[in-house]
PDB file of C-alpha atoms in Angstrom:
ATOM      1  CA  SER U  23     -14.681   6.304  -2.701  1.00 41.00           C
ATOM      2  CA  GLN U  24     -12.305   4.122  -4.903  1.00 46.00           C
ATOM      3  CA  GLN U  25      -9.873   6.110  -6.617  1.00 61.00           C
ATOM      4  CA  GLY U  26      -8.396   2.998  -8.621  1.00 68.00           C
ATOM      5  CA  GLU U  27     -10.318  -0.109  -9.183  1.00 81.00           C
ATOM      6  CA  GLU U  28      -8.548  -2.925 -10.390  1.00 85.00           C
ATOM      7  CA  ASP U  29     -10.684  -5.835 -12.988  1.00 87.00           C
ATOM      8  CA  PRO U  30     -11.100  -8.835 -13.164  1.00 93.00           C
ATOM      9  CA  GLN U  31     -10.861  -9.017  -9.019  1.00 92.00           C
ATOM     10  CA  ALA U  32      -9.584 -12.643  -9.449  1.00 95.00           C
ATOM     11  CA  LEU U  33      -7.897 -14.085 -12.389  1.00 96.00           C
ATOM     12  CA  SER U  34      -7.066 -17.847 -12.798  1.00 97.00           C
ATOM     13  CA  ILE U  35      -4.543 -18.999 -15.839  1.00 97.00           C
ATOM     14  CA  GLN U  36      -2.196 -21.950 -16.413  1.00 97.00           C
ATOM     15  CA  GLU U  37       1.896 -21.333 -16.131  1.00 97.00           C
ATOM     16  CA  GLY U  38       3.423 -19.906 -19.217  1.00 97.00           C
ATOM     17  CA  GLU U  39       0.510 -17.804 -20.150  1.00 97.00           C
ATOM     18  CA  ASN U  40       0.341 -14.267 -20.005  1.00 98.00           C
ATOM     19  CA  ALA U  41      -1.905 -12.718 -17.163  1.00 97.00           C
ATOM     20  CA  THR U  42      -3.557  -8.950 -17.907  1.00 97.00           C
ATOM     21  CA  MET U  43      -4.730  -6.924 -14.983  1.00 96.00           C
ATOM     22  CA  ASN U  44      -6.356  -3.634 -15.385  1.00 96.00           C
ATOM     23  CA  CYS U  45      -6.849  -0.329 -13.478  1.00 95.00           C
ATOM     24  CA  SER U  46      -9.253   2.639 -13.498  1.00 94.00           C
ATOM     25  CA  TYR U  47      -9.181   5.845 -11.864  1.00 92.00           C
ATOM     26  CA  LYS U  48     -11.843   8.750 -11.031  1.00 89.00           C
ATOM     27  CA  THR U  49      -9.270  11.877 -10.989  1.00 85.00           C
ATOM     28  CA  SER U  50      -6.181  13.422 -12.407  1.00 84.00           C
ATOM     29  CA  ILE U  51      -2.786  11.943 -11.344  1.00 85.00           C
ATOM     30  CA  ASN U  52       0.935  12.382 -11.314  1.00 84.00           C
ATOM     31  CA  ASN U  53       2.106   8.839 -11.525  1.00 89.00           C
ATOM     32  CA  LEU U  54       0.610   5.616 -10.897  1.00 92.00           C
ATOM     33  CA  GLN U  55       2.404   2.235  -9.066  1.00 93.00           C
ATOM     34  CA  TRP U  56       1.527  -1.398  -9.014  1.00 95.00           C
ATOM     35  CA  TYR U  57       2.181  -3.156  -6.234  1.00 95.00           C
ATOM     36  CA  ARG U  58       2.226  -7.095  -5.446  1.00 96.00           C
ATOM     37  CA  GLN U  59       1.249  -8.609  -2.683  1.00 95.00           C
ATOM     38  CA  ASN U  60       1.839 -12.123  -1.688  1.00 94.00           C
ATOM     39  CA  SER U  61      -0.792 -13.783   1.085  1.00 90.00           C
ATOM     40  CA  GLY U  62      -0.360 -12.053   4.165  1.00 87.00           C
ATOM     41  CA  ARG U  63       2.410 -10.315   3.430  1.00 90.00           C
ATOM     42  CA  GLY U  64       3.536  -6.442   3.155  1.00 90.00           C
ATOM     43  CA  LEU U  65       3.218  -5.240  -0.556  1.00 92.00           C
ATOM     44  CA  VAL U  66       6.230  -5.029  -2.782  1.00 94.00           C
ATOM     45  CA  HIS U  67       6.435  -2.443  -5.387  1.00 94.00           C
ATOM     46  CA  LEU U  68       6.866  -3.378  -8.963  1.00 96.00           C
ATOM     47  CA  ILE U  69       6.592  -0.296 -11.070  1.00 95.00           C
ATOM     48  CA  LEU U  70       6.079   3.256 -11.606  1.00 93.00           C
ATOM     49  CA  ILE U  71       4.487   4.829 -14.638  1.00 94.00           C
ATOM     50  CA  ARG U  72       4.555   8.596 -14.909  1.00 92.00           C
ATOM     51  CA  SER U  73       1.350  10.491 -16.375  1.00 91.00           C
ATOM     52  CA  ASN U  74       3.340  11.665 -19.212  1.00 93.00           C
ATOM     53  CA  GLU U  75       4.530   8.004 -19.859  1.00 96.00           C
ATOM     54  CA  ARG U  76       2.595   5.314 -22.006  1.00 97.00           C
ATOM     55  CA  GLU U  77       4.043   2.301 -21.603  1.00 98.00           C
ATOM     56  CA  LYS U  78       6.812   0.738 -19.271  1.00 97.00           C
ATOM     57  CA  HIS U  79       8.655  -2.171 -19.362  1.00 96.00           C
ATOM     58  CA  SER U  80      10.466  -3.979 -16.526  1.00 95.00           C
ATOM     59  CA  GLY U  81      11.485  -7.742 -16.989  1.00 97.00           C
ATOM     60  CA  ARG U  82       8.673  -9.636 -17.987  1.00 97.00           C
ATOM     61  CA  LEU U  83       6.476  -6.498 -16.489  1.00 98.00           C
ATOM     62  CA  ARG U  84       4.632  -4.409 -19.394  1.00 98.00           C
ATOM     63  CA  VAL U  85       2.207  -0.975 -17.828  1.00 98.00           C
ATOM     64  CA  THR U  86       0.383   0.954 -20.110  1.00 98.00           C
ATOM     65  CA  LEU U  87      -1.305   3.989 -19.188  1.00 97.00           C
ATOM     66  CA  ASP U  88      -4.188   5.580 -20.689  1.00 96.00           C
ATOM     67  CA  THR U  89      -4.772   9.147 -19.209  1.00 94.00           C
ATOM     68  CA  SER U  90      -7.697   9.965 -21.646  1.00 94.00           C
ATOM     69  CA  LYS U  91      -9.769   6.734 -20.865  1.00 95.00           C
ATOM     70  CA  LYS U  92      -8.016   6.729 -16.993  1.00 94.00           C
ATOM     71  CA  SER U  93      -7.093   3.487 -16.863  1.00 95.00           C
ATOM     72  CA  SER U  94      -4.020   1.419 -16.886  1.00 96.00           C
ATOM     73  CA  SER U  95      -3.045  -2.104 -17.355  1.00 97.00           C
ATOM     74  CA  LEU U  96      -0.508  -4.690 -16.194  1.00 98.00           C
ATOM     75  CA  LEU U  97       0.753  -7.641 -18.133  1.00 98.00           C
ATOM     76  CA  ILE U  98       3.014 -10.380 -16.633  1.00 98.00           C
ATOM     77  CA  THR U  99       4.013 -12.296 -19.779  1.00 98.00           C
ATOM     78  CA  ALA U 100       5.243 -16.404 -19.638  1.00 97.00           C
ATOM     79  CA  SER U 101       3.993 -16.421 -15.977  1.00 97.00           C
ATOM     80  CA  ARG U 102       4.762 -18.452 -13.279  1.00 97.00           C
ATOM     81  CA  ALA U 103       3.278 -19.925 -10.215  1.00 96.00           C
ATOM     82  CA  ALA U 104       5.814 -17.780  -8.111  1.00 96.00           C
ATOM     83  CA  ASP U 105       3.642 -15.165  -9.773  1.00 97.00           C
ATOM     84  CA  THR U 106       1.026 -16.183  -7.466  1.00 97.00           C
ATOM     85  CA  ALA U 107      -0.365 -12.910  -5.437  1.00 97.00           C
ATOM     86  CA  SER U 108      -2.913 -10.190  -5.568  1.00 96.00           C
ATOM     87  CA  TYR U 109      -1.851  -7.089  -7.659  1.00 96.00           C
ATOM     88  CA  PHE U 110      -3.060  -3.426  -6.799  1.00 94.00           C
ATOM     89  CA  CYS U 111      -2.602  -0.332  -8.635  1.00 94.00           C
ATOM     90  CA  ALA U 112      -2.252   3.118  -6.223  1.00 92.00           C
ATOM     91  CA  THR U 113      -2.041   6.450  -7.491  1.00 90.00           C
ATOM     92  CA  ASP U 114      -0.608   9.313  -5.959  1.00 85.00           C
ATOM     93  CA  ILE U 115      -2.994  12.044  -4.334  1.00 79.00           C
ATOM     94  CA  TYR U 116      -0.857  15.333  -2.565  1.00 75.00           C
ATOM     95  CA  LEU U 117      -1.930  15.904   0.721  1.00 73.00           C
ATOM     96  CA  ASN U 118      -0.492  19.002   1.644  1.00 73.00           C
ATOM     97  CA  ILE U 119       1.364  22.681   0.127  1.00 72.00           C
ATOM     98  CA  GLN U 120       4.612  20.636   1.051  1.00 71.00           C
ATOM     99  CA  GLY U 121       4.281  18.108  -1.658  1.00 70.00           C
ATOM    100  CA  ALA U 122       3.414  14.777   1.030  1.00 73.00           C
ATOM    101  CA  GLN U 123       1.587  12.214  -1.063  1.00 76.00           C
ATOM    102  CA  LYS U 124      -0.958   9.668  -0.517  1.00 80.00           C
ATOM    103  CA  LEU U 125      -1.290   6.405  -2.505  1.00 85.00           C
ATOM    104  CA  VAL U 126      -4.978   5.207  -2.741  1.00 88.00           C
ATOM    105  CA  PHE U 127      -5.138   1.973  -3.671  1.00 89.00           C
ATOM    106  CA  GLY U 128      -8.071  -0.605  -5.759  1.00 87.00           C
ATOM    107  CA  GLN U 129      -9.108  -3.473  -3.969  1.00 90.00           C
ATOM    108  CA  GLY U 130      -6.204  -6.033  -6.282  1.00 93.00           C
ATOM    109  CA  THR U 131      -6.571  -7.939  -8.556  1.00 95.00           C
ATOM    110  CA  ARG U 132      -5.763 -12.321  -7.192  1.00 95.00           C
ATOM    111  CA  LEU U 133      -3.978 -13.689  -9.717  1.00 97.00           C
ATOM    112  CA  THR U 134      -3.719 -17.638  -9.677  1.00 97.00           C
ATOM    113  CA  ILE U 135      -1.139 -19.626 -11.576  1.00 97.00           C
ATOM    114  CA  ASN U 136      -2.104 -22.888 -11.794  1.00 95.00           C
ATOM    115  CA  PRO U 137       0.950 -25.249 -12.820  1.00 90.00           C
TER     116      PRO U 137
ATOM    117  CA  ASP T  22      19.722  -5.713   6.094  1.00 51.00           C
ATOM    118  CA  GLY T  23      17.768  -2.579   5.365  1.00 62.00           C
ATOM    119  CA  GLY T  24      14.453  -2.633   5.572  1.00 92.00           C
ATOM    120  CA  ILE T  25      11.100  -2.216   7.350  1.00 95.00           C
ATOM    121  CA  THR T  26      10.125  -4.298  10.291  1.00 96.00           C
ATOM    122  CA  GLN T  27       6.805  -4.281  12.159  1.00 97.00           C
ATOM    123  CA  SER T  28       6.308  -6.115  15.721  1.00 95.00           C
ATOM    124  CA  PRO T  29       4.173  -8.115  16.357  1.00 95.00           C
ATOM    125  CA  LYS T  30       3.163 -10.189  13.347  1.00 95.00           C
ATOM    126  CA  TYR T  31       0.359 -11.286  15.386  1.00 95.00           C
ATOM    127  CA  LEU T  32      -1.394  -9.579  18.033  1.00 94.00           C
ATOM    128  CA  PHE T  33      -4.351 -10.126  19.806  1.00 92.00           C
ATOM    129  CA  ARG T  34      -6.860  -7.884  21.886  1.00 89.00           C
ATOM    130  CA  LYS T  35      -8.898  -7.933  24.436  1.00 89.00           C
ATOM    131  CA  GLU T  36     -12.235  -5.281  24.162  1.00 86.00           C
ATOM    132  CA  GLY T  37     -11.262  -2.481  25.859  1.00 86.00           C
ATOM    133  CA  GLN T  38      -7.976  -2.705  25.498  1.00 90.00           C
ATOM    134  CA  ASN T  39      -5.235  -0.252  23.668  1.00 94.00           C
ATOM    135  CA  VAL T  40      -2.490  -2.140  21.745  1.00 95.00           C
ATOM    136  CA  THR T  41       1.215  -0.506  20.143  1.00 96.00           C
ATOM    137  CA  LEU T  42       1.942  -1.596  16.760  1.00 97.00           C
ATOM    138  CA  SER T  43       5.994  -1.331  16.033  1.00 98.00           C
ATOM    139  CA  CYS T  44       7.392   0.083  12.943  1.00 98.00           C
ATOM    140  CA  GLU T  45      11.104   0.836  12.426  1.00 98.00           C
ATOM    141  CA  GLN T  46      12.633   1.151   9.539  1.00 97.00           C
ATOM    142  CA  ASN T  47      16.828   1.928   8.870  1.00 96.00           C
ATOM    143  CA  LEU T  48      16.000   3.231   5.341  1.00 94.00           C
ATOM    144  CA  ASN T  49      16.410   6.842   6.526  1.00 94.00           C
ATOM    145  CA  HIS T  50      13.341   7.640   5.015  1.00 93.00           C
ATOM    146  CA  ASP T  51      11.740  11.120   6.138  1.00 92.00           C
ATOM    147  CA  ALA T  52       7.745   9.812   5.623  1.00 92.00           C
ATOM    148  CA  MET T  53       6.128   7.106   7.112  1.00 94.00           C
ATOM    149  CA  TYR T  54       2.795   5.917   6.525  1.00 94.00           C
ATOM    150  CA  TRP T  55       0.496   3.473   8.445  1.00 97.00           C
ATOM    151  CA  TYR T  56      -2.241   1.781   5.896  1.00 96.00           C
ATOM    152  CA  ARG T  57      -5.163  -0.761   7.541  1.00 97.00           C
ATOM    153  CA  GLN T  58      -5.942  -3.570   5.396  1.00 95.00           C
ATOM    154  CA  ASP T  59      -9.383  -5.370   5.607  1.00 93.00           C
ATOM    155  CA  PRO T  60     -10.163  -9.001   3.969  1.00 87.00           C
ATOM    156  CA  GLY T  61     -10.512  -8.628   0.041  1.00 82.00           C
ATOM    157  CA  GLN T  62      -9.633  -4.788   0.049  1.00 83.00           C
ATOM    158  CA  GLY T  63      -7.200  -2.229  -0.633  1.00 86.00           C
ATOM    159  CA  LEU T  64      -5.292  -0.446   2.009  1.00 92.00           C
ATOM    160  CA  ARG T  65      -6.556   2.521   3.323  1.00 93.00           C
ATOM    161  CA  LEU T  66      -4.076   5.492   5.158  1.00 93.00           C
ATOM    162  CA  ILE T  67      -4.652   6.038   8.844  1.00 96.00           C
ATOM    163  CA  TYR T  68      -2.017   8.263   9.800  1.00 96.00           C
ATOM    164  CA  TYR T  69       1.075   9.444   8.016  1.00 93.00           C
ATOM    165  CA  SER T  70       4.312  11.656   8.977  1.00 93.00           C
ATOM    166  CA  GLN T  71       6.471  13.788   6.715  1.00 90.00           C
ATOM    167  CA  ILE T  72       9.192  14.804   9.493  1.00 91.00           C
ATOM    168  CA  VAL T  73      10.123  13.367  12.904  1.00 94.00           C
ATOM    169  CA  ASN T  74       7.388  15.305  15.437  1.00 95.00           C
ATOM    170  CA  ASP T  75       5.089  16.283  12.598  1.00 93.00           C
ATOM    171  CA  PHE T  76       2.265  13.810  11.950  1.00 94.00           C
ATOM    172  CA  GLN T  77      -1.006  14.302  10.155  1.00 93.00           C
ATOM    173  CA  LYS T  78      -4.392  12.102   9.876  1.00 94.00           C
ATOM    174  CA  GLY T  79      -5.089  10.408   7.087  1.00 93.00           C
ATOM    175  CA  ASP T  80      -8.611   8.592   5.926  1.00 91.00           C
ATOM    176  CA  ILE T  81      -9.610   6.526   8.589  1.00 95.00           C
ATOM    177  CA  ALA T  82      -7.890   7.854  11.351  1.00 96.00           C
ATOM    178  CA  GLU T  83     -10.276   7.410  14.261  1.00 96.00           C
ATOM    179  CA  GLY T  84     -10.075   5.562  17.071  1.00 96.00           C
ATOM    180  CA  TYR T  85      -6.155   5.671  16.015  1.00 97.00           C
ATOM    181  CA  SER T  86      -2.785   7.374  17.579  1.00 97.00           C
ATOM    182  CA  VAL T  87       0.552   7.571  16.644  1.00 98.00           C
ATOM    183  CA  SER T  88       4.165   9.371  17.322  1.00 98.00           C
ATOM    184  CA  ARG T  89       7.125  10.290  15.801  1.00 98.00           C
ATOM    185  CA  GLU T  90       9.773  10.533  17.899  1.00 97.00           C
ATOM    186  CA  LYS T  91      12.428   9.380  16.024  1.00 97.00           C
ATOM    187  CA  LYS T  92      13.075   9.261  12.639  1.00 97.00           C
ATOM    188  CA  GLU T  93      13.726   5.456  12.570  1.00 97.00           C
ATOM    189  CA  SER T  94      10.305   4.838  14.387  1.00 98.00           C
ATOM    190  CA  PHE T  95       6.185   5.268  13.946  1.00 98.00           C
ATOM    191  CA  PRO T  96       4.829   3.227  16.530  1.00 98.00           C
ATOM    192  CA  LEU T  97       0.272   2.853  16.007  1.00 98.00           C
ATOM    193  CA  THR T  98      -1.541   2.532  19.278  1.00 97.00           C
ATOM    194  CA  VAL T  99      -5.473   1.241  18.337  1.00 96.00           C
ATOM    195  CA  THR T 100      -7.270   2.358  21.505  1.00 94.00           C
ATOM    196  CA  SER T 101     -10.516   1.327  22.620  1.00 90.00           C
ATOM    197  CA  ALA T 102     -12.066   3.690  21.013  1.00 88.00           C
ATOM    198  CA  GLN T 103     -11.734   1.681  17.628  1.00 89.00           C
ATOM    199  CA  LYS T 104     -14.572  -0.201  17.255  1.00 87.00           C
ATOM    200  CA  ASN T 105     -13.472  -2.469  14.607  1.00 91.00           C
ATOM    201  CA  PRO T 106     -10.072  -3.187  15.002  1.00 93.00           C
ATOM    202  CA  THR T 107      -9.301  -6.481  13.728  1.00 95.00           C
ATOM    203  CA  ALA T 108      -7.271  -5.853  10.069  1.00 96.00           C
ATOM    204  CA  PHE T 109      -3.853  -6.365   9.201  1.00 96.00           C
ATOM    205  CA  TYR T 110      -1.899  -3.525   9.556  1.00 97.00           C
ATOM    206  CA  LEU T 111       0.737  -2.286   7.485  1.00 96.00           C
ATOM    207  CA  CYS T 112       3.609   0.133   7.822  1.00 97.00           C
ATOM    208  CA  ALA T 113       5.576   1.879   4.839  1.00 94.00           C
ATOM    209  CA  SER T 114       8.085   4.485   4.502  1.00 93.00           C
ATOM    210  CA  THR T 115       9.197   6.585   1.563  1.00 90.00           C
ATOM    211  CA  THR T 116      11.768   9.256   0.847  1.00 86.00           C
ATOM    212  CA  GLN T 117      10.084  12.429   1.138  1.00 76.00           C
ATOM    213  CA  GLY T 118       7.110  11.354   0.825  1.00 68.00           C
ATOM    214  CA  ARG T 119       6.925  12.871  -2.561  1.00 70.00           C
ATOM    215  CA  GLY T 120       4.616  12.445  -5.599  1.00 63.00           C
ATOM    216  CA  THR T 121       7.153  10.032  -7.144  1.00 69.00           C
ATOM    217  CA  ASP T 122       8.244   8.097  -4.456  1.00 79.00           C
ATOM    218  CA  THR T 123       7.938   4.387  -3.989  1.00 84.00           C
ATOM    219  CA  GLN T 124       6.870   3.388  -0.497  1.00 87.00           C
ATOM    220  CA  TYR T 125       8.392   0.115   1.163  1.00 91.00           C
ATOM    221  CA  PHE T 126       6.128  -1.632   3.200  1.00 94.00           C
ATOM    222  CA  GLY T 127       6.889  -3.593   6.267  1.00 95.00           C
ATOM    223  CA  PRO T 128       5.335  -7.709   6.538  1.00 95.00           C
ATOM    224  CA  GLY T 129       2.250  -6.481   8.507  1.00 96.00           C
ATOM    225  CA  THR T 130       0.811  -6.920  11.953  1.00 97.00           C
ATOM    226  CA  ARG T 131      -2.488  -8.586  12.309  1.00 96.00           C
ATOM    227  CA  LEU T 132      -4.541  -7.917  14.813  1.00 95.00           C
ATOM    228  CA  THR T 133      -7.495  -9.636  16.122  1.00 94.00           C
ATOM    229  CA  VAL T 134     -10.044  -8.408  18.540  1.00 90.00           C
ATOM    230  CA  LEU T 135     -10.879 -11.387  20.855  1.00 85.00           C
TER     231      LEU T 135
END
């Protein structure tokens, strides 16, 4: 079963508007990460938020985390055409006692910025 | 340039053939991962390796095999036992494979079965 699920599955907005994507997860986490994927390419890490943090900023990105609701949101302000991509949240699950980590990805939100 | 490289970018396989996807990193990372991505889906973990000469099955290891003879290299073989191999394959690495590590991804290999 999916650990992280993004909402909406697709989002289309005009350039300059803000884009908000949400992620819900099922089990307790240590960290939550957001990644971006351009079509047919690898994923690029955007931001990591720890379970004891509530909000984090990086440039035009703002991530919030609500562990009581098991949800996170990614806000992209003043969107640009170059922001068009799929965005994935990923939560970490420990694989073994040595601390190996697995990231469990949601299905992603496809964001389209219209010029 | 530091990073992760995957080759080839596109790969075509006939039914019954084994194929090997290459993944190389020069980031001096200990941990490496292989993921499979199907259209409109997230990533699913195939295999991971935390250290040289050691690797573990992920969620969908059946029909796949790996080796980790060198720190920089983590090749994935898609065997004929994998019944539905057409997908986008992504390799990633992290410093140690800990929970706070960022995963760095290669550009991916798109495998198509003819």
